[in-house]
Structure formats: structure tokens, C-alpha cells
XYZ file of C-alpha atoms in Angstrom:
696
model
C -23.822 14.318 -97.373
C -25.496 14.270 -94.065
C -24.675 16.972 -91.524
C -22.731 15.443 -88.585
C -24.264 15.739 -85.148
C -22.594 17.259 -82.146
C -21.034 14.016 -80.975
C -19.313 13.395 -84.310
C -17.150 16.544 -84.439
C -14.374 17.749 -82.187
C -15.253 21.441 -82.353
C -18.466 23.435 -82.941
C -17.016 24.869 -86.140
C -17.314 21.386 -87.668
C -21.098 21.473 -87.380
C -23.258 22.293 -90.302
C -25.914 25.047 -90.188
C -28.711 22.724 -89.081
C -26.644 21.316 -86.283
C -25.852 24.762 -85.034
C -29.507 25.645 -85.136
C -30.444 22.591 -83.085
C -27.824 23.389 -80.469
C -29.031 26.989 -80.158
C -32.589 25.754 -79.849
C -31.614 23.444 -77.026
C -29.711 26.217 -75.268
C -32.712 28.539 -75.465
C -34.936 25.805 -74.077
C -32.489 25.279 -71.217
C -32.534 28.997 -70.458
C -36.314 28.973 -70.448
C -36.161 26.084 -67.963
C -33.820 28.043 -65.756
C -36.269 30.945 -65.699
C -38.943 28.530 -64.312
C -36.597 27.390 -61.574
C -35.945 31.001 -60.593
C -39.677 31.589 -60.278
C -39.932 28.624 -57.975
C -36.998 29.901 -55.971
C -38.477 33.378 -55.757
C -41.850 31.864 -54.805
C -40.204 29.843 -52.073
C -38.459 32.925 -50.769
C -41.716 34.904 -50.730
C -43.534 32.057 -48.995
C -40.795 31.823 -46.369
C -41.019 35.565 -45.792
C -44.781 35.476 -45.513
C -44.649 32.536 -43.120
C -42.022 34.302 -41.062
C -44.148 37.468 -41.151
C -47.228 35.485 -40.083
C -45.185 33.797 -37.362
C -43.969 37.134 -36.042
C -47.445 38.656 -36.209
C -49.085 35.613 -34.631
C -46.442 35.422 -31.931
C -46.886 39.096 -31.175
C -50.643 38.749 -31.068
C -50.412 35.682 -28.848
C -47.961 37.381 -26.498
C -50.203 40.434 -26.344
C -53.269 38.235 -25.835
C -51.495 36.279 -23.105
C -50.493 39.493 -21.344
C -54.035 40.814 -21.593
C -55.439 37.510 -20.358
C -53.018 37.470 -17.418
C -53.915 41.053 -16.547
C -57.587 40.113 -16.672
C -56.964 37.087 -14.448
C -55.094 39.306 -11.993
C -58.027 41.697 -11.913
C -60.449 38.834 -11.367
C -58.383 37.475 -8.468
C -58.016 40.938 -6.930
C -61.726 41.667 -7.309
C -62.724 38.374 -5.690
C -60.284 38.914 -2.823
C -61.569 42.480 -2.409
C -65.080 41.135 -1.944
C -63.701 38.722 0.638
C -61.957 41.627 2.386
C -65.198 43.613 2.547
C -67.027 40.641 4.045
C -64.241 40.081 6.565
C -64.512 43.751 7.529
C -68.239 43.390 8.112
C -67.646 40.286 10.220
C -65.012 42.100 12.265
C -67.283 45.119 12.830
C -70.134 42.877 13.974
C -67.781 40.854 16.149
C -66.801 44.041 17.953
C -70.479 44.974 18.148
C -71.028 41.736 20.073
C -68.379 42.873 22.526
C -70.064 46.271 22.784
C -73.375 44.569 23.602
C -71.598 42.706 26.390
C -70.175 46.009 27.679
C -73.624 47.585 27.636
C -74.853 44.745 29.815
C -71.854 45.206 32.133
C -72.730 48.899 32.480
C -76.261 48.021 33.458
C -75.196 45.283 35.846
C -72.210 47.034 37.430
C -73.216 50.712 37.343
C -76.998 51.116 37.102
C -77.668 48.095 39.266
C -75.291 49.109 42.070
C -75.078 52.906 42.042
C -77.632 53.122 44.871
C -75.289 51.262 47.226
C -73.530 53.273 49.896
C -70.133 51.901 48.832
C -70.485 52.929 45.184
C -67.630 55.336 44.244
C -69.553 58.251 42.725
C -66.729 60.745 43.120
C -63.671 58.591 42.472
C -61.584 55.946 44.131
C -58.964 53.313 43.485
C -58.521 49.611 43.937
C -61.038 46.766 43.820
C -64.740 47.457 44.221
C -66.503 46.924 47.516
C -70.014 45.729 46.768
C -71.777 46.721 49.961
C -75.171 48.257 50.781
C -74.072 49.902 54.020
C -70.275 49.901 53.924
C -69.924 46.888 56.216
C -71.955 44.061 54.663
C -69.891 42.668 51.768
C -71.900 41.109 48.934
C -68.577 40.264 47.216
C -70.271 40.560 43.802
C -72.300 43.194 41.952
C -75.916 42.804 43.035
C -78.746 44.685 41.333
C -80.792 46.911 43.617
C -82.749 49.810 42.133
C -84.523 52.649 43.896
C -87.146 54.980 42.489
C -87.175 57.564 45.249
C -83.940 59.070 46.509
C -85.486 59.652 49.922
C -86.264 55.959 50.378
C -83.000 54.146 49.658
C -83.553 50.589 50.844
C -80.468 49.564 48.837
C -78.275 50.978 51.609
C -79.534 48.713 54.350
C -78.834 45.071 55.029
C -82.263 44.363 56.530
C -85.728 45.870 56.781
C -86.510 45.774 60.483
C -89.632 44.055 61.694
C -92.467 46.051 63.235
C -93.466 44.776 66.652
C -97.093 45.396 67.528
C -97.920 45.646 71.271
C -100.447 43.172 72.622
C -104.022 44.405 72.424
C -105.813 45.466 75.591
C -109.572 45.065 75.180
C -110.074 47.784 77.778
C -107.837 50.246 75.928
C -109.338 51.324 72.584
C -106.243 53.349 71.656
C -103.951 50.325 72.071
C -106.289 48.191 70.003
C -106.341 50.701 67.155
C -102.561 51.147 67.342
C -101.975 47.384 67.164
C -104.272 47.089 64.155
C -102.395 49.879 62.366
C -98.994 48.381 63.184
C -100.112 44.977 61.972
C -101.198 46.577 58.692
C -97.807 48.299 58.456
C -96.025 45.010 59.133
C -98.061 43.319 56.417
C -97.236 46.195 54.059
C -93.535 45.908 55.003
C -93.485 42.230 54.100
C -95.292 42.974 50.837
C -92.720 45.660 50.059
C -89.928 43.182 50.794
C -91.386 40.838 48.207
C -91.976 43.683 45.726
C -88.412 44.954 46.031
C -87.042 41.472 45.396
C -89.393 40.976 42.454
C -88.453 44.315 40.882
C -84.702 43.705 41.180
C -84.893 40.186 39.778
C -87.315 41.155 37.008
C -85.072 44.045 35.923
C -82.043 41.770 35.740
C -84.031 39.268 33.698
C -85.033 42.047 31.279
C -81.415 43.089 30.864
C -80.592 39.515 29.915
C -83.664 38.247 28.030
C -85.885 41.146 26.894
C -87.157 40.689 23.315
C -89.675 43.561 23.324
C -87.795 46.888 23.423
C -91.002 48.920 23.107
C -92.913 46.780 25.644
C -95.815 46.614 23.232
C -96.783 43.073 24.273
C -96.774 42.915 28.062
C -98.566 40.362 30.198
C -101.254 42.361 32.064
C -100.075 41.015 35.420
C -96.696 42.681 34.832
C -98.004 46.023 33.508
C -97.369 47.976 36.703
C -93.897 46.542 37.124
C -92.980 47.118 33.471
C -94.148 50.740 33.606
C -91.823 51.187 36.555
C -88.811 49.573 34.870
C -89.161 50.312 31.146
C -86.906 53.389 31.241
C -84.192 51.168 32.658
C -84.649 48.270 30.231
C -86.060 49.667 27.003
C -83.709 47.765 24.692
C -83.029 44.230 23.558
C -81.571 42.061 26.279
C -78.029 40.750 26.094
C -78.940 37.206 25.055
C -81.308 38.067 22.132
C -78.916 40.744 20.887
C -75.909 38.423 20.893
C -77.945 35.628 19.325
C -79.084 37.803 16.400
C -75.598 39.249 15.852
C -74.142 35.742 15.809
C -76.706 34.738 13.170
C -75.694 37.722 11.025
C -72.018 36.803 11.326
C -72.726 33.192 10.376
C -74.564 34.380 7.260
C -71.518 36.417 6.230
C -69.307 33.407 6.944
C -71.538 31.402 4.609
C -71.089 34.053 1.912
C -67.317 33.721 2.217
C -67.642 29.962 1.923
C -69.935 30.095 -1.113
C -69.305 27.050 -3.318
C -66.678 27.594 -6.038
C -68.040 28.063 -9.543
C -66.458 26.515 -12.644
C -67.092 27.199 -16.308
C -68.367 30.683 -15.566
C -69.254 32.665 -18.694
C -71.340 35.770 -19.280
C -74.539 33.731 -19.495
C -73.911 32.057 -16.151
C -73.126 35.426 -14.572
C -76.498 36.757 -15.672
C -78.159 33.766 -13.993
C -76.170 34.308 -10.794
C -77.157 37.972 -10.684
C -80.827 37.055 -10.921
C -80.631 34.459 -8.125
C -82.797 34.896 -4.997
C -79.680 35.880 -3.033
C -77.315 37.567 -5.509
C -75.012 38.804 -2.712
C -74.033 35.207 -2.037
C -72.543 35.107 -5.567
C -71.059 38.603 -5.515
C -67.517 37.228 -5.357
C -67.917 35.207 -8.551
C -69.867 37.880 -10.431
C -67.455 40.703 -9.602
C -64.411 38.596 -10.430
C -65.701 37.460 -13.815
C -66.977 40.873 -14.895
C -63.664 42.481 -13.917
C -61.925 40.113 -16.319
C -64.612 40.112 -19.007
C -64.868 43.884 -19.290
C -61.088 44.177 -19.375
C -60.599 41.761 -22.261
C -63.087 43.357 -24.606
C -63.973 41.835 -27.992
C -60.963 42.705 -30.122
C -58.541 40.025 -28.976
C -60.947 37.391 -27.704
C -64.311 36.074 -28.756
C -66.825 37.018 -26.037
C -68.399 33.589 -25.992
C -65.013 31.927 -25.440
C -64.210 33.564 -22.092
C -64.558 31.181 -19.147
C -63.436 31.385 -15.522
C -62.896 28.660 -12.914
C -62.631 29.445 -9.204
C -59.713 27.416 -7.867
C -60.629 27.447 -4.195
C -60.849 24.471 -1.840
C -64.165 22.831 -1.118
C -65.587 21.995 2.294
C -68.636 20.249 3.676
C -71.046 23.016 2.679
C -69.329 24.926 -0.096
C -65.831 26.354 -0.050
C -63.333 26.045 2.793
C -62.043 29.597 3.085
C -62.894 30.585 6.647
C -63.837 28.917 9.899
C -65.139 31.040 12.753
C -64.921 29.572 16.233
C -67.390 30.728 18.856
C -66.264 32.377 22.087
C -68.623 31.301 24.862
C -68.928 32.059 28.548
C -71.260 30.826 31.277
C -71.668 33.144 34.250
C -73.836 34.200 37.182
C -75.390 37.583 37.876
C -77.136 38.580 41.083
C -80.032 40.648 42.317
C -80.727 41.779 45.881
C -83.575 39.833 47.399
C -85.216 40.854 50.657
C -86.158 37.566 52.262
C -89.704 37.937 53.528
C -90.497 37.680 57.197
C -92.401 34.913 58.929
C -95.869 36.031 57.850
C -96.936 35.506 61.466
C -98.167 38.729 63.034
C -97.503 37.344 66.501
C -93.862 36.563 65.643
C -92.640 38.909 62.861
C -89.076 38.691 61.508
C -86.724 41.094 59.752
C -86.533 41.099 55.950
C -82.869 40.250 55.473
C -80.990 40.757 52.216
C -79.833 37.752 50.272
C -78.560 37.398 46.716
C -80.755 35.856 44.058
C -78.627 34.299 41.302
C -79.528 34.198 37.625
C -77.189 31.917 35.719
C -76.736 31.429 32.029
C -77.231 27.829 30.883
C -74.232 25.533 31.087
C -73.679 25.690 27.314
C -72.595 29.322 27.665
C -73.537 32.458 25.785
C -71.757 33.254 22.503
C -69.983 36.591 23.042
C -67.894 36.693 19.867
C -65.883 34.785 17.276
C -62.288 34.315 16.249
C -60.898 33.102 12.940
C -59.222 29.706 12.746
C -55.646 30.555 11.651
C -55.216 27.196 9.933
C -57.839 28.061 7.315
C -56.397 30.516 4.810
C -58.755 32.986 3.143
C -57.732 33.657 -0.453
C -59.079 33.721 -3.995
C -57.551 31.940 -6.995
C -58.859 31.723 -10.550
C -58.104 30.195 -13.913
C -59.182 32.308 -16.869
C -59.573 30.714 -20.295
C -60.287 32.412 -23.613
C -59.711 31.848 -27.335
C -57.385 34.440 -28.809
C -58.110 35.748 -32.292
C -55.006 34.982 -34.367
C -54.866 36.591 -37.824
C -52.893 34.018 -39.837
C -53.458 30.866 -37.804
C -54.332 27.827 -39.941
C -55.752 26.232 -36.799
C -58.288 28.939 -36.010
C -58.510 30.761 -32.645
C -56.141 29.465 -29.988
C -57.219 28.823 -26.370
C -55.042 30.437 -23.723
C -55.058 30.043 -19.942
C -53.995 32.374 -17.164
C -53.787 31.814 -13.397
C -53.849 34.361 -10.580
C -54.371 34.466 -6.805
C -54.892 37.185 -4.205
C -55.861 37.339 -0.543
C -57.176 39.775 2.070
C -54.620 40.751 4.697
C -53.589 43.415 7.167
C -56.388 43.393 9.751
C -58.160 41.116 12.244
C -61.555 39.872 13.405
C -60.748 39.411 17.066
C -58.617 37.282 19.357
C -59.531 33.960 20.959
C -60.620 34.830 24.482
C -60.148 32.464 27.414
C -62.409 32.725 30.440
C -59.966 34.996 32.246
C -60.599 37.623 29.559
C -64.381 37.504 30.026
C -65.015 36.502 33.631
C -63.774 36.931 37.167
C -64.165 34.168 39.724
C -65.819 35.126 43.012
C -66.410 33.090 46.160
C -69.967 33.936 47.143
C -70.443 33.876 50.886
C -74.202 33.624 50.988
C -77.176 33.504 48.725
C -80.664 32.258 48.140
C -80.595 29.942 45.183
C -83.194 27.700 43.595
C -82.477 23.985 43.645
C -82.312 23.852 39.837
C -79.691 26.601 39.514
C -76.001 25.798 39.243
C -73.848 28.532 40.744
C -70.582 28.835 38.840
C -69.132 31.687 40.906
C -68.059 33.339 37.660
C -69.008 36.990 37.242
C -68.992 38.753 33.844
C -66.095 41.148 33.442
C -63.781 42.551 30.765
C -60.268 44.009 30.746
C -60.061 47.764 30.136
C -56.413 48.816 30.232
C -53.745 47.153 28.109
C -52.229 45.455 31.157
C -55.576 44.221 32.528
C -56.802 40.694 32.979
C -60.505 40.347 33.678
C -59.740 37.603 36.191
C -57.626 39.824 38.426
C -59.067 41.477 41.529
C -59.520 45.177 40.916
C -58.977 44.734 37.172
C -61.288 45.604 34.331
C -64.715 46.690 35.487
C -64.088 45.506 39.046
C -62.331 48.806 39.756
C -63.456 51.893 41.663
C -61.969 54.413 39.216
C -63.658 52.760 36.234
C -67.014 52.710 38.055
C -66.625 56.351 39.037
C -65.796 57.464 35.483
C -68.762 55.595 34.028
C -71.114 57.043 36.647
C -69.869 60.556 35.872
C -70.329 59.958 32.136
C -74.098 60.061 32.653
C -74.026 63.610 34.063
C -73.163 66.954 32.532
C -72.501 68.192 36.085
C -72.738 66.760 39.577
C -76.224 68.204 40.123
C -77.746 66.610 36.999
C -80.513 64.182 37.959
C -80.176 60.679 36.524
C -82.882 60.178 33.854
C -83.325 58.060 30.706
C -81.192 60.304 28.479
C -78.475 59.982 31.097
C -78.647 56.197 30.762
C -78.196 56.481 26.991
C -75.187 58.740 27.526
C -73.731 56.208 29.930
C -74.374 53.297 27.548
C -72.472 55.061 24.809
C -69.517 55.809 27.055
C -69.453 52.237 28.371
C -69.536 50.837 24.832
C -66.613 52.996 23.697
C -63.288 51.384 22.711
C -60.873 50.663 25.560
C -57.061 50.573 25.274
C -57.076 46.767 25.624
C -59.140 46.494 22.421
C -57.118 48.806 20.174
C -54.803 46.277 18.543
C -57.098 43.284 18.986
C -60.267 44.365 17.160
C -61.180 46.093 13.913
C -63.257 49.074 15.080
C -65.385 51.044 12.626
C -64.725 54.793 12.899
C -64.554 58.152 11.150
C -62.040 59.731 13.523
C -59.798 61.102 10.773
C -60.991 62.858 7.607
C -60.982 60.488 4.679
C -62.302 61.757 1.335
C -62.787 58.203 0.080
C -64.663 56.692 3.026
C -67.404 57.966 5.324
C -68.950 55.250 7.463
C -71.519 57.077 9.614
C -74.463 59.303 8.712
C -75.396 62.560 10.440
C -77.035 60.614 13.275
C -73.806 58.651 13.718
C -75.280 55.376 12.486
C -73.684 53.044 9.961
C -75.769 50.526 8.003
C -74.202 47.190 7.039
C -75.648 44.453 4.848
C -75.708 41.435 7.146
C -78.853 39.292 6.849
C -79.870 37.301 9.902
C -80.442 34.429 7.498
C -79.640 34.058 3.784
C -82.592 35.506 1.809
C -82.969 32.345 -0.242
C -83.313 30.278 2.960
C -85.715 32.493 4.907
C -88.262 29.690 5.150
C -85.954 27.970 7.633
C -85.289 30.993 9.843
C -87.908 30.224 12.473
C -86.747 26.663 13.010
C -83.106 27.793 13.041
C -83.819 30.361 15.773
C -85.704 27.802 17.847
C -82.903 25.303 17.335
C -80.271 27.779 18.483
C -82.291 28.707 21.574
C -82.882 25.049 22.404
C -79.163 24.347 22.064
C -78.456 27.293 24.370
C -80.718 25.914 27.099
C -79.893 22.235 26.610
C -77.916 20.565 29.418
C -74.329 19.556 28.597
C -73.929 16.363 26.625
C -73.403 13.388 28.893
C -74.228 15.337 32.043
C -77.317 13.286 32.874
C -79.114 16.522 33.708
C -82.591 17.341 32.476
C -83.772 20.840 31.699
C -85.864 22.209 34.546
C -89.439 23.338 34.107
C -88.332 26.932 34.719
C -85.735 26.778 31.963
C -88.242 25.168 29.611
C -90.661 28.056 30.211
C -87.845 30.558 29.694
C -86.839 28.823 26.454
C -90.418 28.948 25.159
C -90.768 32.607 26.168
C -87.492 33.576 24.488
C -88.437 31.710 21.289
C -91.855 33.378 21.096
C -90.417 36.808 21.883
C -87.677 36.551 19.283
C -90.211 35.395 16.703
C -92.235 38.559 17.340
C -89.125 40.735 17.173
C -88.088 39.176 13.863
C -91.515 40.136 12.501
C -90.681 43.725 13.478
C -87.268 43.435 11.803
C -89.015 42.276 8.641
C -90.816 45.630 8.637
C -87.618 47.596 9.356
C -88.748 48.436 12.895
C -85.873 47.005 14.893
C -83.620 48.998 17.185
C -82.190 52.062 15.405
C -84.271 51.094 12.355
C -82.601 47.727 11.812
C -84.105 45.177 9.467
C -83.726 41.509 8.690
C -80.935 42.197 6.211
C -79.442 45.454 7.492
C -77.792 45.984 10.864
C -77.121 49.398 12.393
C -73.933 50.277 14.274
C -73.553 53.477 16.274
C -70.286 55.403 16.166
C -68.264 54.112 19.141
C -66.074 57.240 19.324
C -68.665 60.033 19.512
C -71.645 60.989 21.594
C -75.081 60.955 20.003
C -76.374 64.132 18.332
C -79.838 63.491 19.795
C -78.451 63.779 23.331
C -80.049 66.944 24.837
C -76.653 67.917 26.218
C -75.109 68.038 22.718
C -77.452 70.561 21.084
C -77.783 68.314 18.021
C -74.036 67.999 17.447
C -72.048 64.811 17.998
C -68.835 65.298 19.910
C -65.889 63.018 20.773
C -66.439 61.007 23.927
C -63.105 61.916 25.476
C -60.831 59.566 27.375
C -62.912 59.164 30.588
C -59.806 59.174 32.714
C -57.866 56.996 30.275
C -60.426 54.191 29.943
C -61.307 55.156 26.342
C -59.006 55.507 23.343
C -58.705 58.896 21.678
C -55.483 58.566 19.653
C -56.187 57.156 16.146
C -52.758 55.525 16.057
C -53.988 53.154 18.786
C -56.721 51.591 16.673
C -56.173 52.633 13.034
C -53.461 50.037 12.727
C -54.366 48.118 9.574
C -51.791 47.861 6.795
C -51.628 50.901 4.560
C -49.609 51.589 1.407
C -50.957 55.048 0.576
C -48.137 56.958 -1.200
C -48.982 60.196 0.599
C -47.030 60.229 3.851
C -49.582 62.337 5.722
C -52.421 60.003 4.763
C -50.322 56.977 5.651
C -49.529 58.469 9.053
C -53.265 58.657 9.859
C -53.544 54.881 9.549
C -56.500 52.960 8.265
C -59.000 50.298 9.291
C -59.994 47.056 7.690
C -58.483 44.465 5.390
C -56.394 45.242 2.319
C -55.706 42.951 -0.648
C -52.444 41.634 -2.041
C -51.455 39.249 -4.805
C -49.984 35.933 -3.697
C -48.138 33.288 -5.641
C -49.503 29.889 -6.452
C -46.237 28.521 -5.170
C -47.017 29.795 -1.663
C -50.522 28.319 -1.809
C -49.285 24.938 -2.970
C -46.224 24.816 -0.742
C -47.178 24.456 2.926
C -43.651 25.339 4.053
C -44.080 28.844 2.653
C -47.664 29.890 3.501
C -49.149 32.887 1.745
C -49.924 34.695 4.989
C -46.442 34.173 6.378
C -47.901 32.802 9.628
C -49.929 29.623 9.218
C -47.608 26.656 9.434
C -49.653 24.183 7.416
C -52.781 25.684 5.906
C -55.078 22.836 4.996
C -56.946 24.434 2.121
C -54.907 23.815 -1.022
C -56.311 25.280 -4.267
C -58.694 23.007 -6.135
C -58.003 22.177 -9.769
C -61.495 23.032 -10.968
C -62.931 21.576 -14.170
C -59.528 21.138 -15.867
C -57.800 19.513 -12.919
C -54.508 20.551 -11.352
C -52.128 19.199 -13.998
C -50.976 22.730 -14.824
C -50.091 23.551 -11.224
C -46.618 22.013 -11.422
C -45.743 24.429 -14.241
C -46.828 27.545 -12.383
C -43.811 29.529 -11.234
C -45.564 32.676 -10.037
């Protein structure tokens, strides 16, 4: 009898032995199958845990990498903006140096050129200046007249009287001899009239145009005259000095507007540092290295770190600053003794007239001001591939954006003519036919409430003239010599109350352990090339072009340059070329060179002044015309935690982070002032698609 199978019985007991065995075998096989399913389930659970663990680790690493990358981008932006701030500081210091050069010329023109006049207020006074040789004749303007012998002051007379020789009597030998002697004296008088006029005019021309401070290359026909005047004019003239300072400022402006770099990596940085003019790329190099050295090699592959500068482009590089020139055209005057008739039988008096020397119509550049519609800032995009431990896709590229800008200081204000000139109605004068008289005299405000255009304001004031005259003397009996002139120059070039909140003035007036600007001789050296080092081949033509533009008649005027101006242009070009050769050897004024400019401390006297015994001392207030309180000029923004240090104030630009939102949104400018800055960040190599997602 066959053993029934499981489907043929109602209960398990009805199964035979073999049937039971088969059932047990199937049950064991089922249990073994269940153990395989558990392994799969356990495997799935382990895999889920590992994936979750990898996700957590990767997310943590990516978050940490993103934070590090953002910190590096912030450092890059701050470093680039800090370089911009330093360059802006240098521009502001040189801009004020241009104003100081103008004040030095004013001291020469107003004080040295007129102190021999009878009306000059040597011991004080008040109200507008009276420019008069004898107290009654009114020149109405400063007029240069120098004397070289205190006992022969022809600057205090309005005319040199003629010498009348009696008619000769052939029968009277004494009368004949007397007439001959008087005729010789009359001839000598007329020659002296011409010599006085020549000396006054030549000195004024040196103050304006001299390019040979040492007078090493003098035309032999002027040797005697130069030997007489060199102690009064042994420096660069106003026009060459301002021209060279303006070239230095334009070079620094070009550095600020250096073209933005994209795809910058460590290899490109090495190339930039070895360029002919590495300073021009200092912004990019410093920014990248600040980020690169911060990231290290643990989180990011070194060869994956790239930086793009997201700054707007202009015609010749970036569009981060625009400096507008401040120009003025003016007249200055020298006393001219009009020669007599030259006829011994009918001699005439040598009467005083005013000989005008006018700047060309184009005007002389006396400074710069920053266009407020062009925002100076620095923005970057930093890219790098983060090393992710469990990523199946390899290293992951991350991006970070950051922006910063210089703030908290100034370069200088825009100056209208009434801040640089005073209009005068000249009553009389002897002028060449090719000279245009503008009746505008150089002047500057001194006190906070001054306007240079007002009568009795600025330098056109008796008290100011008296204080500057006294600054040359240690006592009233001190004779006026060359060292006295230097002392007077330094006082005249000191900061006035009007300038305190309008200019950024380099100084060491409060102790600062982190910054010392001036050496023991009270000189500061600033890197400011006259021309970019990699473009030096074009310097000569650029100088000639600038001089030609200075002398060129106004566009559309129909005027042609006179022969005299053409000769002056050629002379100035040749002289500046020779002086630049000296600068190339480091033999400029105060040891200046082509790339380094020297600035003297505007708040102290010079240690080489014989009156100082080798020690520099504060200049003092000179009756209130100079600033002495640091709070008047150390007004830049400061966030020093120490209250005492903060109370001392600081100079120069600071740096702050700014949001991309403020740079992209014209209604909320980053500087809080400019209504519609027209230099939106550029998208760089990757474009600006990410900008809409930036919320910081």
C-alpha cells in the first residue's frame, strides 16, 4: 500500500513515515530560505546605514569646505580692497602735495616777492592787503620786486627820477666834465631800470617754470643773473612740480583700474609677480594668495583653486575710479621799471609798470577730485574642488562670492575758481600783445569760513602775510637768508583749518605703534612712478604731449600759439627731460626718483634748520592759520576697540565688506551716497547667472 501524500489525509497523523520525512525536509528548506532573506534584510540595513553615514560625513565635509571657501573669498575681497585703500591713500597724499606746491608758490609770490614794499605788514595788521611800493601808489595785485641791498630799496618808489645834465659850456671845463659824468650816470640809471625789470621778471619765471633746481645747466648769458637769484629760486618751479605730481597720480589711478583677471590660479600668480611692473598686479596677487594660503591642501586640491575678479571693465582696464582734474588759469605780476627815452638831451623818469605773466588758457592742473558716480570696490568669485571622502562623483566644485570696498576718507573736494583765485581789476600795466590778461590772481582760503574770491580773504590778508613773514625769523633782528626762506616755505605749506576735513593729510602727530610715516629727517617715501615701469619707453613723448596740451590754445578759439609760447614750450620740454634723467639716478629734490616721491612732514619744522639744533619741532599755529589739534584732521573712520586710541583719530581709508545686493541694486548703493553708481560687477568667465541667487 502506497503512503498517502499530504493532500490525501485530513490530519498529519494520517501520514506515513516517508510523508512525514518529506514534510520536515520541506520545512527545513523553507527555514534555510528565510535565513537568506534575513541576510538580505540585514545587508540592506547596513547599506542604508553606511549610505546615511557617508551622506552625513559628505554633507559635513561639504559644509565645512563651503565655509572655508567663503572665508577664503572674504579674505581675498578684503585683501584686494585693502590694496585699493592703500593706493587711494597715496593718491590723496599726493593730491594734497599738489596743493602744498601751490602754497609754496603763493608764499614766494605774495611774501618774498612783496616784502620789500613799504606797505607790507611786517609787524601785523588786519583787513585786505594794500599792494603799494610807497603807501600811496596802489598796484592792486601782488607784484614781485626784489632787492639785494637793504640800503638801496628801489621797491619802495614809484619812479626812478631822471638825471638832468646841464648844457655844456666849452669855456668852462668843470661844467663839461660834470655834464659828461651826469650823462654817464643817466645812462647807468636807464641800464639799472632795465636790469631791475629783467631780474624781477626772470625770478617770477623761475618760480613758475624752473626745471633745474641746482642750476647746473645755465645759459652763459644768464650766469650773472642766476647767481644773483639762485638762493631765491633753487627748487622746481610750480608748473614742472605740478606736472610731475599729476603724472604720478595718474599712474596710481591706472593701477587702481588694472584690468580684471579671470581664471587666476597659482601658476598665473607666479607669472604676474614676474611681470615688468608687478605692482600693477598687486591687487590680484594679494587677493589670490590670501585665499590660496588660507585654504591649504587638506580640503581642496591646490590645482583646482581659481579666482575671478568680478569688477566692471572700462575703456582701458577696469572702471573703478575716475579722477577729474582741477585746473586754473591765472596772472602773476612783476614790477617793471619802464626805461626812459634813451635821449640824453631829453631824459625821462623810469616809471613802474606791471609786467604780467599768464598761464596758458588751458589752465594749470592744481589737483584732482574723485568722480562720486564711480564706485571703488573689489568683488571676487572663488572656485575650488572640495575633497569628499565617499563621493561616487569624485571631488565637487564649490563657488563662493565676496565683495569689499575702501571707505572712510577722501582725496579732495572739487574746487571752483573761487576756491583757487581772486579776481582783480588791474588799473595799469605793460603787457605784450600776445598775452591775455585774465585779471585772476592765485589765492587760497585759509580759515574755515574763507573764500579765496573774497577781498581780504585767504592770502590776501594782512595778518596772514605778517604771520608768514615772521615765520622766517627766530627774532625780529634775524637777517633774511636762504635758511629763512626754507623755514618760511615749510610754514606756508602747513595745513590750514580750511583743509582739515577736506583733505587726507599724512602725519605722525600722535604716537601710533603700528604706523610711522616719516623718517628722522621728516621725509616720507611713497611708491608713485611718474610712468608705469613697463611703459617707460613712452615717457618722453607723454611728457612732451602734456606740455604741448598745456600750451595749446583753446579748441575752437582760432588762436595760434605765439612764438614766445612756442619757445617756452620747447624750453620746458627740454628742461623736464633733463630733470627726469636726474630722477632716474635718484637725484631729484629730497632724493626723489622716477618711482619714489618724497613728502616732507607738513606739521613739523625741519631738523636741518639751524634754528632747531637738529631736532624737528611742531610748527605751531602761526596765529591760528595752521592746525595743531589732531581732531581737526585725523578724522577718518576708526573702529579701534581701545577708546583712547579711537579718540586720537586716524588718517586714510579703511576697508569694509559690502553685499552683492548693494552693488547690484542701484537704489541701495554700497557707499550710501552715490545715487546710481554705473559700475555694476562683471560676471567674469562664468557669467552673472549666479548673481540672482546671491542674498549677501
